[in-house]
């Protein structure tokens, strides 16, 4: 699990340049949102050498099958966890013994109910609610689950970080580099 009480900001990176900046920041966790199967081991090693934990978004790994075999493959590359919108991937991570973050997009009031139903089956270790500005959704979901909530997407100010944390999020995932050292 993540120690979100010490540093609740997660660096969400999409490029090699962003990764290098994240590895020099105060953030303790990196969400890699774009990669390929060839580079995963080197990225994991480099991230760990920097004292950070690495979560790979499986939906955006070029060359990786979106099934249990893909999750098992990633588990051999030294990553700390995975992120996915897919319940079968989250369940496979649970079965493999690696930490998982299930990502949900809150587009309407039905999304909250769908997320809660999905979580009964998927066995996620944490969830990420997107966009993070969906404070009411975070509050409603927090009342019904006992796992950490990560608020991600569209966060680009300290005020928004505080609002999401105040609504019940445990951590914030953001691509805004200015917040990685907060």
Coordinates of N, CA, C and O in Angstrom, one line a residue, residues 2 7 20 22 26 30 32 34 43 50 54 58 61 63 66 69 76-77 89 101 112 117 119 131 133 138 151 162:
X2 N 0.3 2.4 -0.3 CA 1.0 3.6 -0.3 C 0.9 4.4 1.0 O -0.2 4.4 1.6
X7 N 3.1 12.0 2.0 CA 3.2 12.9 0.8 C 2.0 12.4 -0.1 O 2.2 11.4 -0.8
X20 N 11.8 11.9 -15.7 CA 13.0 12.4 -15.1 C 12.7 13.5 -14.1 O 13.4 13.6 -13.1
X22 N 9.9 13.9 -12.5 CA 9.3 13.3 -11.3 C 10.3 12.6 -10.4 O 10.1 12.7 -9.2
X26 N 9.9 15.6 -5.0 CA 9.6 15.1 -3.6 C 8.6 14.0 -3.6 O 8.4 13.3 -2.6
X30 N 5.1 7.3 -8.6 CA 5.0 7.7 -10.0 C 4.0 6.8 -10.7 O 4.0 5.5 -10.6
X32 N 3.0 5.8 -14.3 CA 3.5 5.9 -15.6 C 2.3 5.6 -16.6 O 1.7 4.5 -16.6
X34 N 2.2 6.0 -20.0 CA 2.6 5.7 -21.3 C 3.9 4.9 -21.3 O 4.9 5.4 -20.8
X43 N 12.8 1.2 -16.6 CA 12.1 2.3 -16.0 C 11.8 1.9 -14.5 O 12.0 2.8 -13.6
X50 N 15.8 5.9 -7.6 CA 15.5 7.3 -7.2 C 14.7 7.3 -5.9 O 14.2 8.3 -5.4
X54 N 6.7 2.7 -8.4 CA 6.2 2.8 -9.8 C 5.0 2.0 -10.0 O 5.0 0.8 -9.8
X58 N -1.7 -0.2 -17.2 CA -1.7 -1.3 -18.1 C -2.4 -1.1 -19.4 O -2.1 -1.6 -20.5
X61 N 0.2 0.4 -22.2 CA 1.5 -0.2 -22.4 C 1.5 -0.9 -23.8 O 0.8 -1.9 -24.0
X63 N 2.3 -3.2 -26.7 CA 2.9 -4.6 -26.7 C 2.4 -5.5 -25.6 O 2.8 -6.7 -25.6
X66 N -4.0 -7.3 -22.8 CA -4.9 -6.7 -21.7 C -5.6 -7.9 -21.0 O -6.8 -8.0 -21.0
X69 N -2.2 -12.7 -18.3 CA -0.8 -13.0 -18.7 C 0.0 -11.7 -18.8 O 1.1 -11.7 -18.4
X76 N 6.8 -9.5 -13.1 CA 8.2 -10.0 -13.1 C 9.2 -8.9 -13.4 O 10.4 -9.1 -13.5
X77 N 8.7 -7.7 -13.7 CA 9.6 -6.6 -14.1 C 9.9 -5.6 -13.0 O 10.5 -4.5 -13.2
X89 N -8.3 -7.0 -15.3 CA -6.9 -6.7 -15.0 C -6.7 -6.5 -13.5 O -5.7 -7.0 -12.9
X101 N -4.7 -0.3 -8.7 CA -5.5 0.9 -8.6 C -6.5 0.8 -9.7 O -6.1 0.8 -10.9
X112 N -21.3 6.6 -10.0 CA -21.0 6.2 -8.6 C -21.5 4.9 -8.3 O -20.8 4.0 -7.8
X117 N -20.6 -1.0 -7.5 CA -20.9 -2.4 -7.9 C -19.7 -3.1 -8.5 O -19.4 -4.3 -8.1
X119 N -16.6 -2.5 -7.7 CA -15.6 -2.8 -6.7 C -15.9 -4.0 -5.8 O -15.0 -4.6 -5.2
X131 N -12.8 12.9 -13.2 CA -11.7 13.9 -12.8 C -11.7 14.1 -11.3 O -12.8 13.9 -10.6
X133 N -11.9 16.6 -9.8 CA -12.8 17.7 -9.4 C -14.2 17.2 -9.1 O -15.1 18.0 -8.8
X138 N -16.5 11.6 -4.9 CA -15.5 11.1 -3.9 C -16.1 11.0 -2.6 O -16.0 9.9 -1.9
X151 N -7.6 10.9 -6.2 CA -8.3 11.8 -7.1 C -7.3 12.2 -8.2 O -6.2 12.6 -7.9
X162 N -6.5 20.5 -1.9 CA -7.1 20.6 -0.6 C -8.6 20.2 -0.7 O -9.1 19.5 0.2

